[in-house]
Coordinates of C-alpha atoms in Angstrom, one line a residue:
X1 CA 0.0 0.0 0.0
X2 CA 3.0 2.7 0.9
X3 CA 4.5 1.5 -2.5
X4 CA 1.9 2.6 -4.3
X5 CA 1.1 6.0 -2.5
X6 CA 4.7 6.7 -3.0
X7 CA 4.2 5.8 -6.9
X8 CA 1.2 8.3 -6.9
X9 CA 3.2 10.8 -5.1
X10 CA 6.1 10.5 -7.8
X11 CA 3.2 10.9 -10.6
X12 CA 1.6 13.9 -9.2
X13 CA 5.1 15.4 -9.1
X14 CA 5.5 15.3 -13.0
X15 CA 2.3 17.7 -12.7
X16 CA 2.9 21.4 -12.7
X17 CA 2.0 22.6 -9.5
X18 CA -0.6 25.3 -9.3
X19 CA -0.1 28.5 -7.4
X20 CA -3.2 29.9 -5.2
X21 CA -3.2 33.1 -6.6
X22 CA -3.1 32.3 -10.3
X23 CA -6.6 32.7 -12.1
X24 CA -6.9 31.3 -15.1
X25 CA -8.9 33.0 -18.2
X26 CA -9.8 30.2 -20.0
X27 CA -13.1 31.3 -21.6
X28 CA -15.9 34.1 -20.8
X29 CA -17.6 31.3 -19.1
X30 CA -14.6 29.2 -17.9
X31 CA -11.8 29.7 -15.6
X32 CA -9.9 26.4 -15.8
X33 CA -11.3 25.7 -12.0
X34 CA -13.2 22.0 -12.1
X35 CA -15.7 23.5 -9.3
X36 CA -16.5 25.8 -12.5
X37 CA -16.9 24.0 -15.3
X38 CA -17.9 25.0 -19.0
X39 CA -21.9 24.4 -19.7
X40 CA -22.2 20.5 -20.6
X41 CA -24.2 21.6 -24.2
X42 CA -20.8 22.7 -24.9
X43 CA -20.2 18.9 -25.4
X44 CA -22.6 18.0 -28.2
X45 CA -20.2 18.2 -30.9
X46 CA -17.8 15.5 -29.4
X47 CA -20.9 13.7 -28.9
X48 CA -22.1 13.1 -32.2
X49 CA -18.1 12.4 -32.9
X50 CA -18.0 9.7 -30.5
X51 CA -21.1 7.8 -31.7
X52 CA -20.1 8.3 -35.4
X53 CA -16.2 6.9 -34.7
X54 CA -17.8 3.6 -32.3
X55 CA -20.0 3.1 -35.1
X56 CA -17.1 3.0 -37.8
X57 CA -15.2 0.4 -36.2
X58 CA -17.8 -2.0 -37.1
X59 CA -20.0 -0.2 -39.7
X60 CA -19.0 -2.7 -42.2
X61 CA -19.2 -6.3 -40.3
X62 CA -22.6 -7.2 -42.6
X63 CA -21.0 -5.8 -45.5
X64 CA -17.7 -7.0 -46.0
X65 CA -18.5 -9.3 -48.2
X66 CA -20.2 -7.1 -50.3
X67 CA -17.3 -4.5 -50.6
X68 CA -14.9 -7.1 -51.4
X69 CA -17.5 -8.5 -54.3
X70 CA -17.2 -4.9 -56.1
X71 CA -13.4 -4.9 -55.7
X72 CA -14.0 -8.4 -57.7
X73 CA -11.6 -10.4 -55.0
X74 CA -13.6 -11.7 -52.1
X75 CA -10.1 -12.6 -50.3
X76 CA -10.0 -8.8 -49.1
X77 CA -13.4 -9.6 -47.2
X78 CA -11.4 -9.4 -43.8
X79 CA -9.0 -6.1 -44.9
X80 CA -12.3 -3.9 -44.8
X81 CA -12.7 -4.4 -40.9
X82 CA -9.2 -5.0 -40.3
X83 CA -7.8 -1.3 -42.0
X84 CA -9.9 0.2 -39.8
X85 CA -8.9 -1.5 -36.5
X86 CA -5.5 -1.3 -37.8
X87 CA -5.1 2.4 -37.5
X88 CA -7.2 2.3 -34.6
X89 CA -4.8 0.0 -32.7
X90 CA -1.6 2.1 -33.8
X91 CA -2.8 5.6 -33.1
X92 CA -4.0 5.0 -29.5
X93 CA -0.9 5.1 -27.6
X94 CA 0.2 8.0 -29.7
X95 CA -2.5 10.3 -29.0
X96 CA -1.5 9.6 -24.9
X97 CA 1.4 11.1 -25.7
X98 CA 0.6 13.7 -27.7
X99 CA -2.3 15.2 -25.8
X100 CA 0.5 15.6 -23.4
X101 CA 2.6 17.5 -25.1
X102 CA 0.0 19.5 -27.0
X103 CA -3.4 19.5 -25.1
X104 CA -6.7 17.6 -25.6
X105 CA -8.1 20.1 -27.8
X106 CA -5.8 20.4 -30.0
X107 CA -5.0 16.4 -31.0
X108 CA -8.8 15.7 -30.8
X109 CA -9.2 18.5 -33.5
X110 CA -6.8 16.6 -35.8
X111 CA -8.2 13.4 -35.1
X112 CA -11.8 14.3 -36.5
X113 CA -10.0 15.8 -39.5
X114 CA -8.4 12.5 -40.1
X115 CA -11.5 10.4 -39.5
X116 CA -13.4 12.9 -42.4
X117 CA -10.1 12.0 -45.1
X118 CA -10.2 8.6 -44.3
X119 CA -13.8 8.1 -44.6
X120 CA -13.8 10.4 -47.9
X121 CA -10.7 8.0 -49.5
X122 CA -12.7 4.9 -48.4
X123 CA -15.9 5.9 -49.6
X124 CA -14.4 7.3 -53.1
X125 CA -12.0 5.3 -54.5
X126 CA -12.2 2.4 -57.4
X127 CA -8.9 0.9 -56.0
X128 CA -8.7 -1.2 -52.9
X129 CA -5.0 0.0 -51.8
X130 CA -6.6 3.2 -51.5
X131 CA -9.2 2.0 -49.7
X132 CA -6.9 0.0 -47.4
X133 CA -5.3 3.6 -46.6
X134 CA -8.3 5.2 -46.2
X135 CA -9.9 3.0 -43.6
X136 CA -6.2 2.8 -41.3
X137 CA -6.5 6.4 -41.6
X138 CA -10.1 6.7 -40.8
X139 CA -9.0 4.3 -38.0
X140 CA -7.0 6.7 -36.7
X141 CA -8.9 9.3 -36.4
X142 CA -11.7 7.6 -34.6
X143 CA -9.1 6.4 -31.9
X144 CA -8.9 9.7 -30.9
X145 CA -12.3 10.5 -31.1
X146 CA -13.1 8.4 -28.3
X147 CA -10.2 8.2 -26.3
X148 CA -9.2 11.9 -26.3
X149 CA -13.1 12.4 -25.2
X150 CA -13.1 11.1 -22.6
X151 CA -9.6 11.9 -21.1
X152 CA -10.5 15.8 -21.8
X153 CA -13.5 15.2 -19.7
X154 CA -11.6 13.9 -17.1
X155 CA -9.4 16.7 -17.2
X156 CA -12.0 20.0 -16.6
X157 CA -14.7 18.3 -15.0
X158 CA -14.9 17.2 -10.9
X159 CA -15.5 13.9 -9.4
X160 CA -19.2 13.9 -9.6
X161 CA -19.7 15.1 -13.1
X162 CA -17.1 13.3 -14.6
X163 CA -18.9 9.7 -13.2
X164 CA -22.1 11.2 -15.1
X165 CA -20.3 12.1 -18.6
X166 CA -17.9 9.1 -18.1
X167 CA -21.8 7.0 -18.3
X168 CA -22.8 8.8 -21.3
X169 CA -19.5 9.1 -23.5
X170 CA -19.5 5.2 -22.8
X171 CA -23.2 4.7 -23.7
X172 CA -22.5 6.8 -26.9
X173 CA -19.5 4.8 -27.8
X174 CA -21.5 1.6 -27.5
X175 CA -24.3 2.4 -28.9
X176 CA -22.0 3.4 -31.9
X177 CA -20.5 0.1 -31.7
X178 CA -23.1 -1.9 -31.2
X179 CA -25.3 -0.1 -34.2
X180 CA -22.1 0.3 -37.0
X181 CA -23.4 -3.3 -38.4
X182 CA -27.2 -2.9 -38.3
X183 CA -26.5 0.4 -39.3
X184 CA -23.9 -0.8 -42.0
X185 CA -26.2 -3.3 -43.6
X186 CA -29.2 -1.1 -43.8
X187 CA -27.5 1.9 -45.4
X188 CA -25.7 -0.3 -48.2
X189 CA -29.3 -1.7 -49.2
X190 CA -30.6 1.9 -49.9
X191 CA -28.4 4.1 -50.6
X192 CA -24.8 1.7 -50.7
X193 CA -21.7 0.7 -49.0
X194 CA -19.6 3.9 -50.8
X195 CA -22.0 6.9 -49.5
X196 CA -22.0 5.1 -45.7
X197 CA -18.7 5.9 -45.6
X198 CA -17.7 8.8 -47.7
X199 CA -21.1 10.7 -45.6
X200 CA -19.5 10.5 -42.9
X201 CA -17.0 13.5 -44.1
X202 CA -19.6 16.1 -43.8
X203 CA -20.4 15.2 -39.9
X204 CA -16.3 15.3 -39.4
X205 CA -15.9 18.2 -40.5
X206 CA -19.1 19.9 -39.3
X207 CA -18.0 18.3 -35.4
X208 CA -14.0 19.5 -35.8
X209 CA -15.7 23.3 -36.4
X210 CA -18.3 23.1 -33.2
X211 CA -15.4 21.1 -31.5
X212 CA -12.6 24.4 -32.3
X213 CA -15.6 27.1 -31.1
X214 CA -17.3 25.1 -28.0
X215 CA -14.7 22.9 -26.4
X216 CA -12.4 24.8 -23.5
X217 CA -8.9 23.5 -23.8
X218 CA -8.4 21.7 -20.5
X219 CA -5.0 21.4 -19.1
X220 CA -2.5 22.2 -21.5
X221 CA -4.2 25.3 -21.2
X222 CA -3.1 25.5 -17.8
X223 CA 0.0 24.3 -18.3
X224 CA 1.0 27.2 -21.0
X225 CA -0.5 29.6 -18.2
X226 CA 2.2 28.4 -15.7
X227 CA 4.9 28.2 -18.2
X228 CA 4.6 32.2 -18.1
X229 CA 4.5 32.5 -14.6
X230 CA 7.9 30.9 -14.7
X231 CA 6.5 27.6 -13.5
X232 CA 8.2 25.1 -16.4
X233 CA 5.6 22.0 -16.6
X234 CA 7.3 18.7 -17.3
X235 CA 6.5 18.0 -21.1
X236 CA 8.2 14.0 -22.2
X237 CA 9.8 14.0 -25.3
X238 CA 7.4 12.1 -28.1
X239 CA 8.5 8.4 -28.5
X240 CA 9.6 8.5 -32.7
X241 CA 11.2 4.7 -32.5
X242 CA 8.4 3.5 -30.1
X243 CA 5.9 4.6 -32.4
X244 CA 7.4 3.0 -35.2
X245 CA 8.1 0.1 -34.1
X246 CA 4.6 -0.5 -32.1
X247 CA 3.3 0.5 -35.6
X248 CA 5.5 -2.7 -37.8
X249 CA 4.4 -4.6 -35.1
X250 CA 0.6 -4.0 -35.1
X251 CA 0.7 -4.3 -38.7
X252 CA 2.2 -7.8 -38.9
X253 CA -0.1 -9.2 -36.1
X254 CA -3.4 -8.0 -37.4
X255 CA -2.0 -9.3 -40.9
X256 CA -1.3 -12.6 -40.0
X257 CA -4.7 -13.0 -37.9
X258 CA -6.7 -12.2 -40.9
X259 CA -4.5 -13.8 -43.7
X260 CA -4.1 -16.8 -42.1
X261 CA -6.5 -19.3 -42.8
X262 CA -8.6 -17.0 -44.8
X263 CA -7.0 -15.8 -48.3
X264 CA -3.3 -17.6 -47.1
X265 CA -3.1 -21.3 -45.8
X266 CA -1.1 -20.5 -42.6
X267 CA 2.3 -21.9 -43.5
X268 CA 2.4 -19.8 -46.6
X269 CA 5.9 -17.6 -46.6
X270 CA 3.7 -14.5 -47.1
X271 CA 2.6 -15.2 -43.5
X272 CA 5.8 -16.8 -42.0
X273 CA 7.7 -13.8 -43.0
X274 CA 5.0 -11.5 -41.1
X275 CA 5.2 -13.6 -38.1
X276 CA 9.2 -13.2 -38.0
X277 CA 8.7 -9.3 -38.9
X278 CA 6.0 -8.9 -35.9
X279 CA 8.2 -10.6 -33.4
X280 CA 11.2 -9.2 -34.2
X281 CA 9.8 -5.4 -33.6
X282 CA 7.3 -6.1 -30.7
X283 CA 10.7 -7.5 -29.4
X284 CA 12.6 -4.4 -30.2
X285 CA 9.6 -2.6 -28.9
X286 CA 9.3 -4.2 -25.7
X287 CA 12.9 -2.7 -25.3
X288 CA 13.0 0.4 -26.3
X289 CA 10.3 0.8 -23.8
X290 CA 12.0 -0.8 -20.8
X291 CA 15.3 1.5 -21.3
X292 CA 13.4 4.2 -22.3
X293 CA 14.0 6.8 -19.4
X294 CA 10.8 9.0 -19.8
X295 CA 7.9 9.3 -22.7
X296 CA 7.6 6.0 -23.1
X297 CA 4.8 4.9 -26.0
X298 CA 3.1 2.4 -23.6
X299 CA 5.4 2.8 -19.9
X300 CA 5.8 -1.0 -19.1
X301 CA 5.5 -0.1 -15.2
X302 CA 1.5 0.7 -15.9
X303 CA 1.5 -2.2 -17.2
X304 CA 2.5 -4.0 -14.3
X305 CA 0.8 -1.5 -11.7
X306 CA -1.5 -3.6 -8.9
X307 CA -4.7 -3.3 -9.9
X308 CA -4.0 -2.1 -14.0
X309 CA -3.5 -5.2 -15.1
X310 CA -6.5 -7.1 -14.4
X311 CA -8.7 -3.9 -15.7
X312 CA -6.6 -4.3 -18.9
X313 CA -7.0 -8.0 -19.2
X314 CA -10.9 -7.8 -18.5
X315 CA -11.2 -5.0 -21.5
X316 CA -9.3 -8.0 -23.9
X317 CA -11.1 -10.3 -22.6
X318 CA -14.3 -9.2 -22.8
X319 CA -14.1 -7.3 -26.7
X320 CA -12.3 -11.2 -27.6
X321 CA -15.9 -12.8 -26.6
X322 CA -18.8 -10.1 -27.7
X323 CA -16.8 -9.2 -30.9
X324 CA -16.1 -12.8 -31.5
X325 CA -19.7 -13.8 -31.1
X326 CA -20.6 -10.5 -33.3
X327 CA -18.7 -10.7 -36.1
X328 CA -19.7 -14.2 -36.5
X329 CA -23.6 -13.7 -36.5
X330 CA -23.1 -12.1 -40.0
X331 CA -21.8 -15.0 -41.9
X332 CA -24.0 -17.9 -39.9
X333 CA -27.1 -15.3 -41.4
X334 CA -25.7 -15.6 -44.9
X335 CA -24.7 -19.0 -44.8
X336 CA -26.8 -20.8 -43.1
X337 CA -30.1 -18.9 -43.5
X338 CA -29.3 -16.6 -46.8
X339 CA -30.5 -13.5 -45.0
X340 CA -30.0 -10.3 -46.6
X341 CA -27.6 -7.7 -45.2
X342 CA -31.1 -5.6 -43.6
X343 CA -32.3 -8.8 -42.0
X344 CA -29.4 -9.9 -40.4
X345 CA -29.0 -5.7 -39.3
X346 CA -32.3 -6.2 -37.8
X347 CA -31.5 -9.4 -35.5
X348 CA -28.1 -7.7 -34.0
X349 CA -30.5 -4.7 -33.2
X350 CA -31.2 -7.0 -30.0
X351 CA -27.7 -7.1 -28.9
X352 CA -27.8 -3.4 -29.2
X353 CA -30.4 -2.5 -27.0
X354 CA -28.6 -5.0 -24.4
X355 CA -25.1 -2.8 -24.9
X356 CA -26.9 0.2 -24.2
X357 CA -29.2 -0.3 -21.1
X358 CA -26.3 -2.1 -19.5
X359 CA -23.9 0.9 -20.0
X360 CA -26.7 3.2 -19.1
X361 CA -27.5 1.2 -15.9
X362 CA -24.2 0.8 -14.6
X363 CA -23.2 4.0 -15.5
X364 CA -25.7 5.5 -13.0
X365 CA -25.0 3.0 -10.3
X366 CA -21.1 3.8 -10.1
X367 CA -21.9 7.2 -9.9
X368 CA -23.9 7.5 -7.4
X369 CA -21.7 4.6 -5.3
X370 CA -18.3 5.2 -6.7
X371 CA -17.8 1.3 -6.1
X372 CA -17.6 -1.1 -9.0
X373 CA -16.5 -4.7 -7.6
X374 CA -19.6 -6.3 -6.8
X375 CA -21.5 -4.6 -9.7
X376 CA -18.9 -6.5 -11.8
X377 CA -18.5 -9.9 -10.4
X378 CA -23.0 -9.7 -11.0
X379 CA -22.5 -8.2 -14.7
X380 CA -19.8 -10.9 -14.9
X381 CA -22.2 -13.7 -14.2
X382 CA -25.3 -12.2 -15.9
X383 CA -22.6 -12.4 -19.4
X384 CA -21.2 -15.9 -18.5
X385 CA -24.5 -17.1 -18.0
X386 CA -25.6 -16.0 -21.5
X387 CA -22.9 -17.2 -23.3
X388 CA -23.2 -20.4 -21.7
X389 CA -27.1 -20.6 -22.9
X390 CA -25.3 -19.8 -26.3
X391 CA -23.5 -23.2 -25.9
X392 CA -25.8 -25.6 -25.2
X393 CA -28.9 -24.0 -27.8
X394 CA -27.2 -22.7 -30.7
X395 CA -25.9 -26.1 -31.2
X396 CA -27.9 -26.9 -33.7
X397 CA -28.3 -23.2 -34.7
X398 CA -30.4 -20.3 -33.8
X399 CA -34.0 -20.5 -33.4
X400 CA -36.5 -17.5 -32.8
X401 CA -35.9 -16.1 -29.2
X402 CA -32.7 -17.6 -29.0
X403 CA -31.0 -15.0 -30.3
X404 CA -32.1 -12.8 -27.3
X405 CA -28.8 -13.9 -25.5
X406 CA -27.1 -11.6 -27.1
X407 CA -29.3 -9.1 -25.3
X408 CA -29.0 -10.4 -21.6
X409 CA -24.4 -11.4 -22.9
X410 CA -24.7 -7.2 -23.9
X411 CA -26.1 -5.8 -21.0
X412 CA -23.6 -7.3 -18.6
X413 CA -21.0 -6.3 -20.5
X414 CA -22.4 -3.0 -21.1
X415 CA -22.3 -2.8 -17.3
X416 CA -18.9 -4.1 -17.1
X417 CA -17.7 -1.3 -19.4
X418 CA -18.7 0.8 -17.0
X419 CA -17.1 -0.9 -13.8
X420 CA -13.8 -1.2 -15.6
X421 CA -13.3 2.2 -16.5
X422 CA -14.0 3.6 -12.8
X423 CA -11.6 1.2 -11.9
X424 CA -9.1 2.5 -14.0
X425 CA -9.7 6.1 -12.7
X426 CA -9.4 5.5 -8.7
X427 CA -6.4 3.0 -10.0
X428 CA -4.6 5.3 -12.7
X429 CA -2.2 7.4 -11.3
X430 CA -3.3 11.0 -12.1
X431 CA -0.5 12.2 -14.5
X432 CA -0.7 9.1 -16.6
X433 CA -4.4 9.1 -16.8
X434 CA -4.7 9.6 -20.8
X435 CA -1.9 7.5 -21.5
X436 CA -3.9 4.9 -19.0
X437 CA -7.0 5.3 -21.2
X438 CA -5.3 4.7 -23.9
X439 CA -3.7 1.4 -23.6
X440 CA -7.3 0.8 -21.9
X441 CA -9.2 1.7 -25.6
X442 CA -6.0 -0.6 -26.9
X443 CA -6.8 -3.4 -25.6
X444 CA -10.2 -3.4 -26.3
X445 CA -9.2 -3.6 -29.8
X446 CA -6.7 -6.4 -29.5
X447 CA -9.3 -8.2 -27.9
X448 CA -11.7 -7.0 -31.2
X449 CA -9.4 -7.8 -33.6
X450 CA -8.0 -11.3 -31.9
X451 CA -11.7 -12.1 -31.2
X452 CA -13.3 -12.0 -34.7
X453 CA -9.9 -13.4 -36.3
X454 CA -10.0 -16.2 -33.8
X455 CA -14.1 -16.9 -34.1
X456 CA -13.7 -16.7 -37.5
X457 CA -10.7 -18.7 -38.3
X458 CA -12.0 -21.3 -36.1
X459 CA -15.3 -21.7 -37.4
X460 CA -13.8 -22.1 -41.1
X461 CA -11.8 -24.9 -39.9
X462 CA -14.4 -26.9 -38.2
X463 CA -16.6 -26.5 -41.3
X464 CA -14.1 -27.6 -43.6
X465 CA -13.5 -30.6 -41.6
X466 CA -17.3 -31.4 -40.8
X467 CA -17.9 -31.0 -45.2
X468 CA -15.0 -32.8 -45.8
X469 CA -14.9 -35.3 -43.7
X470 CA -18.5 -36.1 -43.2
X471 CA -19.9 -39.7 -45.0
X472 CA -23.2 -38.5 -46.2
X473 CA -21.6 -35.6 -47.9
X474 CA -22.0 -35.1 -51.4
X475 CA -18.5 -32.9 -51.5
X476 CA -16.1 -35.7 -50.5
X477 CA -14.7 -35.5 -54.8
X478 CA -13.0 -32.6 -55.3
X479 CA -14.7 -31.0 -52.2
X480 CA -11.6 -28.6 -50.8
X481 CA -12.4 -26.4 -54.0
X482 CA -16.1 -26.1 -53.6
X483 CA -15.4 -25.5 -49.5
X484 CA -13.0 -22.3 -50.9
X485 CA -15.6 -20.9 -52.7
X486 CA -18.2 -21.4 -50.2
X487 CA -15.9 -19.7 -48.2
X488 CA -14.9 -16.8 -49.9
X489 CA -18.8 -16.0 -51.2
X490 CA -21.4 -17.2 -49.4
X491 CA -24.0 -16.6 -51.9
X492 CA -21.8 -19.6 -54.2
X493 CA -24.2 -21.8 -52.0
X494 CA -27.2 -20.6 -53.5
X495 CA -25.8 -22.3 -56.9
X496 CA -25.4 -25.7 -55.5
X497 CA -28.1 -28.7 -55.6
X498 CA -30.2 -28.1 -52.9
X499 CA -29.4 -31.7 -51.0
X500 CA -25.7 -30.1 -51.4
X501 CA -27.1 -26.8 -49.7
X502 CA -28.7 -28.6 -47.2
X503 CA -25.3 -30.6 -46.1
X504 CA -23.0 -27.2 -46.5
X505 CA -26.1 -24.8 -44.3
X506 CA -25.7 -28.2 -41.7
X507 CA -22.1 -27.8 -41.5
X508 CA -21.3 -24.4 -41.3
X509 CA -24.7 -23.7 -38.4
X510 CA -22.4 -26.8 -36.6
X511 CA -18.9 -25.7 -37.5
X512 CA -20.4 -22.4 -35.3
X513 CA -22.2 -23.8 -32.3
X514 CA -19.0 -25.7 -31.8
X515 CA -17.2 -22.4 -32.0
X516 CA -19.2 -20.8 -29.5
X517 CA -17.4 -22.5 -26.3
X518 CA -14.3 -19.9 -27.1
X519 CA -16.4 -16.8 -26.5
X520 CA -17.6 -19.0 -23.3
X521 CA -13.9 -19.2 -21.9
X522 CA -13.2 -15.7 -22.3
X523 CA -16.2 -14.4 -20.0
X524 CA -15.3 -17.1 -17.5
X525 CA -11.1 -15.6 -17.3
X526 CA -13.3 -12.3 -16.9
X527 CA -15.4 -13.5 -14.2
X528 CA -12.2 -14.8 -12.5
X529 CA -10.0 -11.7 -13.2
X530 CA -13.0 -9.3 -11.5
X531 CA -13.7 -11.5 -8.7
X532 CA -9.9 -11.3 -8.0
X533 CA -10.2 -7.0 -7.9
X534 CA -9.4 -5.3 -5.1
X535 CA -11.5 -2.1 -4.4
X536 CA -10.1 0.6 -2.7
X537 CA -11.8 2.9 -0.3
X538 CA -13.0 5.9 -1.9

């Protein structure tokens, strides 16, 4: 317990001290004190930001298969999500650092210009290397859209309001989240998968002009005040090697997860040369970041803080089983059922409403208690429950009400999203708090990206064995080339026999209920990992 006051003693140091005299002329209606805050309308802007970046990250989950059908190569099915996550995953530790060095405000601006040129590229383009770039840069802007949010709110709010904000920034980002693939599938039927995206440029730049006129500048504002009252604020140099390393790094991994298995069989060079690439620079990034004196990318010793890891693990943990479970119900729909993009955006409507009430709900009850263990260890079970229902009756696939366990899975973890991140405030020391939330949003997407690669990848495999394999299949000659098809388009099945479409729909709705038991073994190392928390006294 001393060891870790004196850790937040050392943190607070790094702070620029403020002097009781100094006043602080933010705005006409702000004066930079958090007993004072700026009008929460003010906020709107970064609202609408937030729900349109959640809702990015999986906007296109129904309709990859469709975007990769007009670029005429279905193996780039998996690029569409993965660009996005891609620059998501890289850009999040470098906006901790730079909103230290330059200010909330200022990064979050360039972060919704980003999202807008990405989203333009993306929505534009006839060539699918530009749209590759477009979505990692659309990517990462909407890392910072989220993360910088919320860690600006932190910063100019007090302890009461920031609980109430925290509650609706992550209802906003969930809801997002939770509606980018209904919402995805329903705008492609009507008015396309080009204008979902390249719409969105309109709403980034209309939210980075409100954002420059509404938002105050929270504490690099204060920090520039000091500086010229001869109080010299310590400001880390930016991490050049760590970013580019992390970057290489990222890159390979996410390669290799959605390569492998898909368009590459997984001891193709293409893929062994990634996996050598990754390792070798997550390597040398692990140790630039150990001997790294200060400004470190990701600082290994939050990492290892008591009490950081487990809220870190929990955040991997948990995005592994929802996104594995949501990423899935899109192909089972086209597969098994032959649903069209609408229809299937109408069933994950359910999980929605779960996500939101959950964050909602929880969102109120930390802040109103400031606790979050018990709340957890319930939301915990309420999601391992669920998933185990998942188990045992989507064995032989889903059937009418059954898909309502993605409603009660959603609403715990919509409640645990809300425990975590309190945890991570009483837990985060104060002058790493947006580097904190950002390796918090990281691993969220790690456990995203993992999640769906996994899911997917696993489900492929246990189909091609069940078709393969199976006596009474009608495949057995020749069957490994019919399988890649079926694969790589779905609607291939639709040309087949029907007793063959019968066998493959048979297959693949097994090939998933086995698959099922992964996103089952994630929720129960979250149930242990919260159950182990220790809650401090606030």
């Amino acid at each position: 317990m001393d060891e870790h006051d004196d850790s937040d003693r050392e943190d607070n140091s790094l702070l620029p001290r403020q002097p009781e005299s100094l006043e602080i002329e933010e705005s006409s209606t702000w004066n930079g004190d958090p007993k004072q805050p700026p009008p929460k309308y003010r906020l709107i802007a970064v609202f609408i930001g937030a729900f349109f970046a959640s809702a990015d990250s999986s906007l296109l989950y129904v309709t990859q298969d469709r975007i990769a059908r007009d670029f005429h190569n279905m193996a780039y099915a998996p690029l569409t999500v993965t660009s996005f996550n891609l620059g998501h995953c890289i850009a999040l530790p470098v906006y901790g650092a730079l909103s230290d060095r330059y200010g909330c405000k200022t990064i979050l601006l360039y972060a919704y210009l980003l999202f807008g040129v990405g989203c333009a590229l993306s929505g534009l383009t006839r060539s699918f290397p530009v749209f590759f770039l477009g979505r990692i840069i659309a990517g990462a802007g909407g890392a910072g859209m989220l993360d910088l949010f919320m860690v600006l709110v932190c910063e100019i709010y007090d302890a009461k309001s920031i609980a109430q904000l925290r509650g609706y920034v992550m209802a906003t980002g969930t809801l997002g989240r939770s509606c980018g693939g209904p919402l995805g599938g329903i705008l492609t039927d009507h008015i396309g998968w080009r204008w979902s995206l390249a719409g969105q440029t309109p709403v980034a730049i209309t939210c980075t002009f409100f954002a420059w006129w509404l938002l105050p500048a929270g504490r690099r504002k204060l920090q520039e005040t000091l500086q010229n009252q001869n109080e010299k604020p310590a400001v880390q140099s930016l991490d050049i090697p760590g970013i580019i390393l992390f970057a290489v790094f990222m890159g390979s991994t996410v390669l290799v997860l959605d390569l492998g298995g898909h368009s590459l069989p997984w001891g193709h060079p293409v893929l062994l040369l990634l996996v050598l690439l990754g390792s070798l620079f997550g390597i040398a990034f692990a140790v630039n970041e150990k001997m790294r004196k200060e400004g470190q990318l990701i600082p290994p010793q939050l990492l290892m803080r008591s009490g950081l890891r487990s809220v870190f693990a929990v955040q991997a943990l948990l995005c592994f089983a929802l996104l594995g479970i949501t990423s899935s119900l899109a192909p089972y729909y086209g597969r098994v059922e032959n649903l069209s993009a609408t229809s299937t955006a109408a069933r994950l409507w359910i999980q929605t409403f779960g996500f939101a009430a959950g964050t909602l709900i929880g969102s109120h009850i930390v802040s109103r208690s400031q606790r979050y263990r018990k709340l957890s260890i319930v939301a915990a079970l309420v999601s391992t429950t669920s998933n185990a229902l998942m188990v045992v009756y989507w064995a032989d696939g889903i059937d009418g009400v059954e898909i309502g366990y993605t409603m009660t899975a959603g609403f715990g973890a919509g409640i645990l999203f809300a425990t975590q991140f309190q945890a991570l405030i009483q837990k985060a020391p104060v002058a790493q708090r947006a580097t904190a939330t950002g390796v918090y949003y990281l691993c969220q997407q790690a456990g995203i990206i993992v999640g769906a690669a996994v899911m997917a990848s696993v489900t492929q495999a246990l189909f091609r064995w069940r078709l393969v394999s199976s006596p009474e299949s009608p495949l057995v000659d020749g069957s490994s080339e019919h399988v890649d098809r079926i694969l790589r388009d779905p609607r291939s099945v639709n040309g087949l026999p029907s007793g063959v479409q019968a066998v493959v729909r048979a297959s693949y709705k097994e090939a998933f209920g086995y698959a099922t038991v992964l996103p089952l073994i994630s929720i129960l190392l979250v149930l242990a990992a919260v159950i182990a928390q220790r809650e401090e006294r606030v």
